[in-house]
Short mmCIF file of C-alpha atoms and ligand atoms in Angstrom, two decimals:
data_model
loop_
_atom_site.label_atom_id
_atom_site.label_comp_id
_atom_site.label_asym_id
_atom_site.label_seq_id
_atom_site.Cartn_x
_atom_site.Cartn_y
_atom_site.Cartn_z
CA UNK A 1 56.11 38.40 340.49
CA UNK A 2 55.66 40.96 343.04
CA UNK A 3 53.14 40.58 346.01
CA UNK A 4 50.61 42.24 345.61
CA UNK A 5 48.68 43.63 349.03
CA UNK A 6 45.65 46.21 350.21
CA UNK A 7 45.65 49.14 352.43
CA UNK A 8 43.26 51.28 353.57
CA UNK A 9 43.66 54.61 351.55
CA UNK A 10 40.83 56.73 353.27
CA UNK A 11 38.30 56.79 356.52
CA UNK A 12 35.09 57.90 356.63
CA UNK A 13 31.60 57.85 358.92
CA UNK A 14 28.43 59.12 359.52
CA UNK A 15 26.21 59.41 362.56
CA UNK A 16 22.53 60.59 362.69
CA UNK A 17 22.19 63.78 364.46
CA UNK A 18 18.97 62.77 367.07
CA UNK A 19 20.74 61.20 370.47
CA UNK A 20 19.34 59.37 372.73
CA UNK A 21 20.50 59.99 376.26
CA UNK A 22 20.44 57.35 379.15
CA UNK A 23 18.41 60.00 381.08
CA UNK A 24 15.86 59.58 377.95
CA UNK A 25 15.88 56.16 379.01
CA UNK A 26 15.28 56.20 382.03
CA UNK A 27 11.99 57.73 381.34
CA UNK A 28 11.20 54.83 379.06
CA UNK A 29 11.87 51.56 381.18
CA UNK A 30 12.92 50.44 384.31
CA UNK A 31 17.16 51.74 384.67
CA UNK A 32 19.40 54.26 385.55
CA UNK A 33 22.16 56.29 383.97
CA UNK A 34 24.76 54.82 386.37
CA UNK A 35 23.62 51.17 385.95
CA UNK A 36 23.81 51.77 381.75
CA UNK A 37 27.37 53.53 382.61
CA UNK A 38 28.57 51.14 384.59
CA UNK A 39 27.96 47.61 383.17
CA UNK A 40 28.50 49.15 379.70
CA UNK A 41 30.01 52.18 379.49
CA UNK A 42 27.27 54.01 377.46
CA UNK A 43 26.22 57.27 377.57
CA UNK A 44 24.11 57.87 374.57
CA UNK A 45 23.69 56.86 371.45
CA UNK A 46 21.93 58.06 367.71
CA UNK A 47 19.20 57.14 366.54
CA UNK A 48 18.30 57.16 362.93
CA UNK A 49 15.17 59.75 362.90
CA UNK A 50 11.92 58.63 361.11
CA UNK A 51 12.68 59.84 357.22
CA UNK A 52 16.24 58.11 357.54
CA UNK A 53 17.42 54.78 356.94
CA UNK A 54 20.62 52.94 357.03
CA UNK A 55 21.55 53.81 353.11
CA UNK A 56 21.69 57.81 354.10
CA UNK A 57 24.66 56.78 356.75
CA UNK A 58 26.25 54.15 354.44
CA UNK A 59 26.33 57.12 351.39
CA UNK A 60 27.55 59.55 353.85
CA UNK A 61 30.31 57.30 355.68
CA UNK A 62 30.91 56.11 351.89
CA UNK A 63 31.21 59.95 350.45
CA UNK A 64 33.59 60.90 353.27
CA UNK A 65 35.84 57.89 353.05
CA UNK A 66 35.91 57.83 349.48
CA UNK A 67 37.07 61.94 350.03
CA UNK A 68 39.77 61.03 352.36
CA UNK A 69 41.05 58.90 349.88
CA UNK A 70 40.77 60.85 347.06
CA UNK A 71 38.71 58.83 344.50
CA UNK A 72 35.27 58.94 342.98
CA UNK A 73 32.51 56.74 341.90
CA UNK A 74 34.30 56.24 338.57
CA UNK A 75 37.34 54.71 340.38
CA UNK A 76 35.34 52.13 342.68
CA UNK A 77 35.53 49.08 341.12
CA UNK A 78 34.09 46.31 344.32
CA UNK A 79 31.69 47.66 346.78
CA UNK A 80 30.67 45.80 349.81
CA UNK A 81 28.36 46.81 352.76
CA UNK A 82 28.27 44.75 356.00
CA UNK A 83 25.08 45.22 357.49
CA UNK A 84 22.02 43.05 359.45
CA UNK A 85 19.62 46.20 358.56
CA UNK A 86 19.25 46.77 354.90
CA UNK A 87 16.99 49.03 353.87
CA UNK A 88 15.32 46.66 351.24
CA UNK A 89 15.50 42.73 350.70
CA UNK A 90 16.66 43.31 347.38
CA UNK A 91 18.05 45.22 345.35
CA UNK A 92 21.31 44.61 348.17
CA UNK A 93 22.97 47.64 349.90
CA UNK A 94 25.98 47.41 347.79
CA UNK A 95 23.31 48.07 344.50
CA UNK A 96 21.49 50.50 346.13
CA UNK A 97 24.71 52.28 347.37
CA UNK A 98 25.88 52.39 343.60
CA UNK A 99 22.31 53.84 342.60
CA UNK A 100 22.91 56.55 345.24
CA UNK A 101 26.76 57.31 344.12
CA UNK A 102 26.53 57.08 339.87
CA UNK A 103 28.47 53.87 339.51
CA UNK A 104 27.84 51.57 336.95
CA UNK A 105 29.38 47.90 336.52
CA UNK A 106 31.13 46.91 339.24
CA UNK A 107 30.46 43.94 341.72
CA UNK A 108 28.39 44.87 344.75
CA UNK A 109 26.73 43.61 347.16
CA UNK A 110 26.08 43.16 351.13
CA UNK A 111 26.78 40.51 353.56
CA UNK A 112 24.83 39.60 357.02
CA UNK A 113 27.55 38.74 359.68
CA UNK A 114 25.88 40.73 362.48
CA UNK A 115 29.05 42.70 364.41
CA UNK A 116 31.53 41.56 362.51
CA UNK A 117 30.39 42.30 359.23
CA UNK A 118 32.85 45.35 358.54
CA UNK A 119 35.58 42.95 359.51
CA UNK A 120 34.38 39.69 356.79
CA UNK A 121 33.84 42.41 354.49
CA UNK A 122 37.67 43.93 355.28
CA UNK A 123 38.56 40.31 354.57
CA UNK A 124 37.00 39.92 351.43
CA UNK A 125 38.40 43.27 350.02
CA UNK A 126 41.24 42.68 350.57
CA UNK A 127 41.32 38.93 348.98
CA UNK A 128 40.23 41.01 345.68
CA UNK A 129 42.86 43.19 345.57
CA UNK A 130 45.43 40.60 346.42
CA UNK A 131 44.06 38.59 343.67
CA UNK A 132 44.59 41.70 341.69
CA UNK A 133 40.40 41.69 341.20
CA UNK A 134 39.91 44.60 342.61
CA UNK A 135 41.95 48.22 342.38
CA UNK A 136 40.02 50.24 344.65
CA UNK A 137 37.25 48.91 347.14
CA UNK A 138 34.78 50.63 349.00
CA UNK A 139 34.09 48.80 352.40
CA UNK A 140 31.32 49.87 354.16
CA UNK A 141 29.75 48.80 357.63
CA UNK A 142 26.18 50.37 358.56
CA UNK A 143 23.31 49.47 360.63
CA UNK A 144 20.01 50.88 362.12
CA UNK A 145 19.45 48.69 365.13
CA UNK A 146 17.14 51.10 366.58
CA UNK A 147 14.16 49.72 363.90
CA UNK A 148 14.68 46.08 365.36
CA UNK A 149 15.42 46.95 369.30
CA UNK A 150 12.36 46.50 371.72
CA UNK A 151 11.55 49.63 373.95
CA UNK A 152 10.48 48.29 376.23
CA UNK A 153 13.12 45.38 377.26
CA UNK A 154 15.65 47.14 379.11
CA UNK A 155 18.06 44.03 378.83
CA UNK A 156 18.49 45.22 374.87
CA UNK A 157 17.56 48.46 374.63
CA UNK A 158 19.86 50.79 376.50
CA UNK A 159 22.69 49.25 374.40
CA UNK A 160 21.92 49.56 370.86
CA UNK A 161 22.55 52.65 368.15
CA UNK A 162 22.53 53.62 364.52
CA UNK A 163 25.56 55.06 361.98
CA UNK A 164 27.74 54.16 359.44
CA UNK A 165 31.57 53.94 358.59
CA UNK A 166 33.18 53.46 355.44
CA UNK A 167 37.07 52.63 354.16
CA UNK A 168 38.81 52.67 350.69
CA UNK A 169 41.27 49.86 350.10
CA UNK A 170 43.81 50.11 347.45
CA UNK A 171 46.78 48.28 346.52
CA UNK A 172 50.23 48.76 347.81
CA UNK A 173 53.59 46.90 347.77
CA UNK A 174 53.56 46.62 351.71
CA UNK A 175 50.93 45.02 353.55
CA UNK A 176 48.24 47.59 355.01
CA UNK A 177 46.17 44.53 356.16
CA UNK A 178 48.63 42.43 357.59
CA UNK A 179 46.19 39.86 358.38
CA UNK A 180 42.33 39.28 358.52
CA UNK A 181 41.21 36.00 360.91
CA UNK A 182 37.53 35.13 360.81
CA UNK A 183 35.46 32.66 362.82
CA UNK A 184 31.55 31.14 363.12
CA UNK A 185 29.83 28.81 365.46
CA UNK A 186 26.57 28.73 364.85
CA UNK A 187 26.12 26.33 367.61
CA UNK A 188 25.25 29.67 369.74
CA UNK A 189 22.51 31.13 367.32
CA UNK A 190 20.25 31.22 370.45
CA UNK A 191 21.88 33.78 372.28
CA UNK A 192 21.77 36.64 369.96
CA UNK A 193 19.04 36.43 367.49
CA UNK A 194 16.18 38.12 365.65
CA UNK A 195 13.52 35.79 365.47
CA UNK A 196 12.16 36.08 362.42
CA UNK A 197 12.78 36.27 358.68
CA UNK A 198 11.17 36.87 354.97
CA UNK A 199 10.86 32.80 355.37
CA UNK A 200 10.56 32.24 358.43
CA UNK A 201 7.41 33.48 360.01
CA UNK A 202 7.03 36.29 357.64
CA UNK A 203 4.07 37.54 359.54
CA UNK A 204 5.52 38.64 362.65
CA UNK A 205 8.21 39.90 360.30
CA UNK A 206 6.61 42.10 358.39
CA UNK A 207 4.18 43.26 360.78
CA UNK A 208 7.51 44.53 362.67
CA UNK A 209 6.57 42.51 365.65
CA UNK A 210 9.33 41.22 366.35
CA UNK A 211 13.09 42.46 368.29
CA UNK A 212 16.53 41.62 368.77
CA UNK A 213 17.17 39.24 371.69
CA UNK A 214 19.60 38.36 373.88
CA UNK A 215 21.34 36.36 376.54
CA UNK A 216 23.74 39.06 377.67
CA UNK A 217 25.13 37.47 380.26
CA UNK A 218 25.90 34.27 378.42
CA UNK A 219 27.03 36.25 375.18
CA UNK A 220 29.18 38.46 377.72
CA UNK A 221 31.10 35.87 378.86
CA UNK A 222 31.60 34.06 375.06
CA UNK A 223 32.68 37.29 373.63
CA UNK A 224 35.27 37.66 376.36
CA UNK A 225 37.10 34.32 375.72
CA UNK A 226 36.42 34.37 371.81
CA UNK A 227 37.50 37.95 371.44
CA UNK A 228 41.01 37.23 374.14
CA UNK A 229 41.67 34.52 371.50
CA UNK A 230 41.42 36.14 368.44
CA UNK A 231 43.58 39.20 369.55
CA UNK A 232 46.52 36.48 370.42
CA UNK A 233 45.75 34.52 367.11
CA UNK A 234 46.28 37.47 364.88
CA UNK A 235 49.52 38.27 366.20
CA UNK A 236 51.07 35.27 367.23
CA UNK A 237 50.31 34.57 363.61
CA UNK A 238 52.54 37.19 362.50
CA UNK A 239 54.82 36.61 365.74
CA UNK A 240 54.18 40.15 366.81
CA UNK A 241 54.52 41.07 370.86
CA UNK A 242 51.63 42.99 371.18
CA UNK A 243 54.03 45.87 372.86
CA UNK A 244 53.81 46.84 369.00
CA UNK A 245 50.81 47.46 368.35
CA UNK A 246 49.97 50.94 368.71
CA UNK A 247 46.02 50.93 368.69
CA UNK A 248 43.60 48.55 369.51
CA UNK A 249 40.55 49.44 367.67
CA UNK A 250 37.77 47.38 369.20
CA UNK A 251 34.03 46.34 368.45
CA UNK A 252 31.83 48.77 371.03
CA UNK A 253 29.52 46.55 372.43
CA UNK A 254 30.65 46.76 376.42
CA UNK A 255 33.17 48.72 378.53
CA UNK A 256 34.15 45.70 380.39
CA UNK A 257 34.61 43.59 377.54
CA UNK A 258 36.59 46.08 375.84
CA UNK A 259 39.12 46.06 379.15
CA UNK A 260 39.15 42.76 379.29
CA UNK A 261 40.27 42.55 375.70
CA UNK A 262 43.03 45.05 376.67
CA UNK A 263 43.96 43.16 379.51
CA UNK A 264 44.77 39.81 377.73
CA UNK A 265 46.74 42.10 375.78
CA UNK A 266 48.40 44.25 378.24
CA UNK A 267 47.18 47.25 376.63
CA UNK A 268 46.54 50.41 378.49
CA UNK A 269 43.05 51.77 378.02
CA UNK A 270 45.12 54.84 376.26
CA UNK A 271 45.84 52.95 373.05
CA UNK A 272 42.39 51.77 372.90
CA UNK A 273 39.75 53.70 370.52
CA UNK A 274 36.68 54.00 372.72
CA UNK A 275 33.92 55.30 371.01
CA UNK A 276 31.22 53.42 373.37
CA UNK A 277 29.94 56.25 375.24
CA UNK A 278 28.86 58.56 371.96
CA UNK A 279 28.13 55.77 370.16
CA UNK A 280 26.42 53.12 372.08
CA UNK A 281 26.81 49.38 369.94
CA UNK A 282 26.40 49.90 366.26
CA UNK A 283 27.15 46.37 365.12
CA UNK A 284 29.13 46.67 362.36
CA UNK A 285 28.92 50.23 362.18
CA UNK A 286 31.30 50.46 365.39
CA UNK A 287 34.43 49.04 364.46
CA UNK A 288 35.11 51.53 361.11
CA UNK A 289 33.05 54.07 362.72
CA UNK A 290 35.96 54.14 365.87
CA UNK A 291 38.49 53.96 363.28
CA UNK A 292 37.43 56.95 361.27
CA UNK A 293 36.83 58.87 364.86
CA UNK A 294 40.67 58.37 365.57
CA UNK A 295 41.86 58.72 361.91
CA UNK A 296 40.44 62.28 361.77
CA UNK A 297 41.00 63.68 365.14
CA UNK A 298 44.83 62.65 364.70
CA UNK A 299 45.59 59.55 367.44
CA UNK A 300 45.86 57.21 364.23
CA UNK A 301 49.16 57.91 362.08
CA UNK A 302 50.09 56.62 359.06
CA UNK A 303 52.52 53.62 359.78
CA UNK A 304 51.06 52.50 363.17
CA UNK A 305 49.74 49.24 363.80
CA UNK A 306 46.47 48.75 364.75
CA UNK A 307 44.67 46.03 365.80
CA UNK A 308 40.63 45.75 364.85
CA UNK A 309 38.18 42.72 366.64
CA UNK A 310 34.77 42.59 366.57
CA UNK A 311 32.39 40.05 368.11
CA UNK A 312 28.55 39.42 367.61
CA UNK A 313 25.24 37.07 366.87
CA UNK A 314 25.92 34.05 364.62
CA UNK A 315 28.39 33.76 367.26
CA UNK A 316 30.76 35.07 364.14
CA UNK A 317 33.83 36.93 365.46
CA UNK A 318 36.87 38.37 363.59
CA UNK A 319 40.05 40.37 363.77
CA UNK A 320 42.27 42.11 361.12
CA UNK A 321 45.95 43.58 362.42
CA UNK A 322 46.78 46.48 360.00
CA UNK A 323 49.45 48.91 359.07
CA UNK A 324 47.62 51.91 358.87
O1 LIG B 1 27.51 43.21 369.94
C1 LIG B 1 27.19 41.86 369.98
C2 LIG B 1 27.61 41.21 371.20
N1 LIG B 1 26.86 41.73 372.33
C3 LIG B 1 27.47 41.84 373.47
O2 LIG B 1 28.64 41.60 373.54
C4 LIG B 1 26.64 42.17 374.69
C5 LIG B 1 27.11 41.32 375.82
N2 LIG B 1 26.39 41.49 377.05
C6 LIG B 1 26.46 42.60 377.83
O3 LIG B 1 27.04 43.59 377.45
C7 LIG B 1 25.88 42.54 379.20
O4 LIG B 1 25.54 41.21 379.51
C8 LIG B 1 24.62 43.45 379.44
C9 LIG B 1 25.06 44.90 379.45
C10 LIG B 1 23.63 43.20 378.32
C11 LIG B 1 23.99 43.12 380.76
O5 LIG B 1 24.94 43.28 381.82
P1 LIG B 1 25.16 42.15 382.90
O6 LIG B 1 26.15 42.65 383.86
O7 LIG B 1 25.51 40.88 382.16
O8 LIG B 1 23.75 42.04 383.58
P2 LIG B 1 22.77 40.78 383.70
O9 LIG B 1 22.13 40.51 382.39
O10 LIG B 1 23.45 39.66 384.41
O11 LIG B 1 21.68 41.38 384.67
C12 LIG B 1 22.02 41.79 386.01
C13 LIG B 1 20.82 42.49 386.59
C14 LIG B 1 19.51 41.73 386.39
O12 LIG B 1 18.70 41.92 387.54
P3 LIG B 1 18.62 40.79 388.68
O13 LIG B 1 18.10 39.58 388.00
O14 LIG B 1 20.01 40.65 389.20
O15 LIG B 1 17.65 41.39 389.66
C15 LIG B 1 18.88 42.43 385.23
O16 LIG B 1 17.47 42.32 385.21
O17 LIG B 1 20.65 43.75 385.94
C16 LIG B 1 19.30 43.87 385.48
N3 LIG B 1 19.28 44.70 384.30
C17 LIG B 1 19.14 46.03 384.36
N4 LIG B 1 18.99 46.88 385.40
C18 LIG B 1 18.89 48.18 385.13
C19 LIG B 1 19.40 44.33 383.00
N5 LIG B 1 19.33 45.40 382.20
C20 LIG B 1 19.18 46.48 383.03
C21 LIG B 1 19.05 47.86 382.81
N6 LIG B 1 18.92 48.68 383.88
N7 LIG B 1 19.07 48.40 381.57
#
């Protein structure tokens, strides 16, 4: 029987239109524009405005992928939206994406892997349409960080933004995804956290008094040595030099962990997809937001190989090495 493997069909993203500009923050707590550009490499961000929520970038990012590929809601048969910001407990984001785009039946639903959602949810896509499951899956990351980032802690919140992005897998005799790798250790949950839950005190929860937090120095340094590994694991696994990959798309979450990604793989910053400085870190917005930026402005060709990583809070961390 012939193999049977996925490939991304179509890009798409979506950004809220309000920025917020490191001179904004500087009139809000205690930095500077060249301290945020120069241990991060930020130099704005969006910010979902008041009447918008993560679902409005998710449908757009969705619409625009699903565009690119040219399918509707009628042909979707698996959605699946990485996000840590839904805009409801329940019904999930995949259900609620379905409400907003008229389809009816198929499985959907969201996952919670902080930054490297998009990629777990790349991973499981493509396992259903290898498995034959699935003939056309709509993978969505999207986050609004901005509702859970503290204002006033200037550790967190010069670093965090809102968007979407979206791709269409398919099946196709050649491998698209070459390879998805995935890891956890939750051993580090108290570096990168949000401290509370529905369950778990539900009244700081929903009173909204609580923010993301983090120990950036610490998670600097982890995301460094987990993300160096996980480039070299997904293409020794395939014994590729990495001379042959053409793009490293990265997670956006630092400049200098971006280079030093690059570094261990003797990349030049050229053939890496920086999106950082517009976008600020999305979470799992940034990786298939980056990839739709240098789908449609013509960098990313059809039959390159790109490399996508993404690191965040769990620790979970991921890669996927694709043919584009
Ligand atoms: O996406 C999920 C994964 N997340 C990440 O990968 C984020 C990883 N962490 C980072 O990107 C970096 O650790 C940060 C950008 C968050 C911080 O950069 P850093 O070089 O690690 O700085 P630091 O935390 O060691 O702080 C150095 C100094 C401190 O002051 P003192 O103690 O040396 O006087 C901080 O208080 O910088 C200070 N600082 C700031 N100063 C101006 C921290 N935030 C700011 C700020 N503006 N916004």
């Amino acid at each position: 029987m012939k193999n049977i493997y996925s490939r991304i069909a179509g890009t798409g993203s979506a950004l809220p239109e309000k920025v917020l500009t490191n001179q904004d923050l500087e009139k809000m707590v205690d930095t500077t524009d060249e301290w945020i550009r120069t241990r991060t490499g930020i130099e704005r961000r969006h910010i979902a405005a008041e009447h918008e929520t993560n679902l409005d970038f998710c449908e757009q990012a969705a619409r625009n992928a699903m565009q690119a590929a040219g399918v509707g809601p009628d042909d979707i048969d698996l959605v699946i939206v990485g996000t840590t910001t839904p805009d409801q407990v329940f019904p999930n984001m995949g259900c609620l994406l379905q409400q907003r785009m008229g389809m009816h039946g198929c499985p959907a639903f969201s996952l919670e892997a902080a930054c490297a959602g998009f990629i777990y949810a790349l991973d499981i896509g493509d396992k259903y349409i290898r498995a034959g499951s699935a003939r056309c899956a709509l993978i969505v990351g999207g986050e609004t960080l901005s509702r859970m980032t503290d204002y006033t802690d200037r550790g967190t919140c010069v670093l965090f933004g809102d968007g979407a992005g979206a791709v269409v897998l398919q099946p196709a005799d050649q491998p698209g995804i070459i390879s998805t790798h995935l890891h956890a250790d939750g051993k580090y949950a108290d570096l990168l956290y949000f401290p509370s839950g529905v369950s778990k005190k539900p009244e700081d929860f929903l009173a909204g008094r609580d923010f993301i937090r983090m120990k950036g120095n610490e998670v600097f340094k982890i995301a460094v040595h987990k993300l160096g590994d996980i480039v070299v694991e997904a293409l020794k696994t395939n014994n590729m030099p990495p001379e042959q990959l053409d793009w490293l798309v990265p997670h956006q979450a630092n400049l200098r962990i971006i280079e030093a990604t690059a570094r261990k793989l003797k990349m030049p910053m050229e053939r890496v997809i920086l999106t950082i400085q517009e976008h600020g870190n999305t979470s799992t917005a940034s990786v298939p937001m980056a990839l739709d930026v240098a789908v449609r402005d013509g960098r990313i060709q059809r039959g390159q190989t790109i490399l996508l990583e993404a690191f965040g809070g769990g620790f979970t961390w991921g890669a996927a090495l694709i043919r584009y």
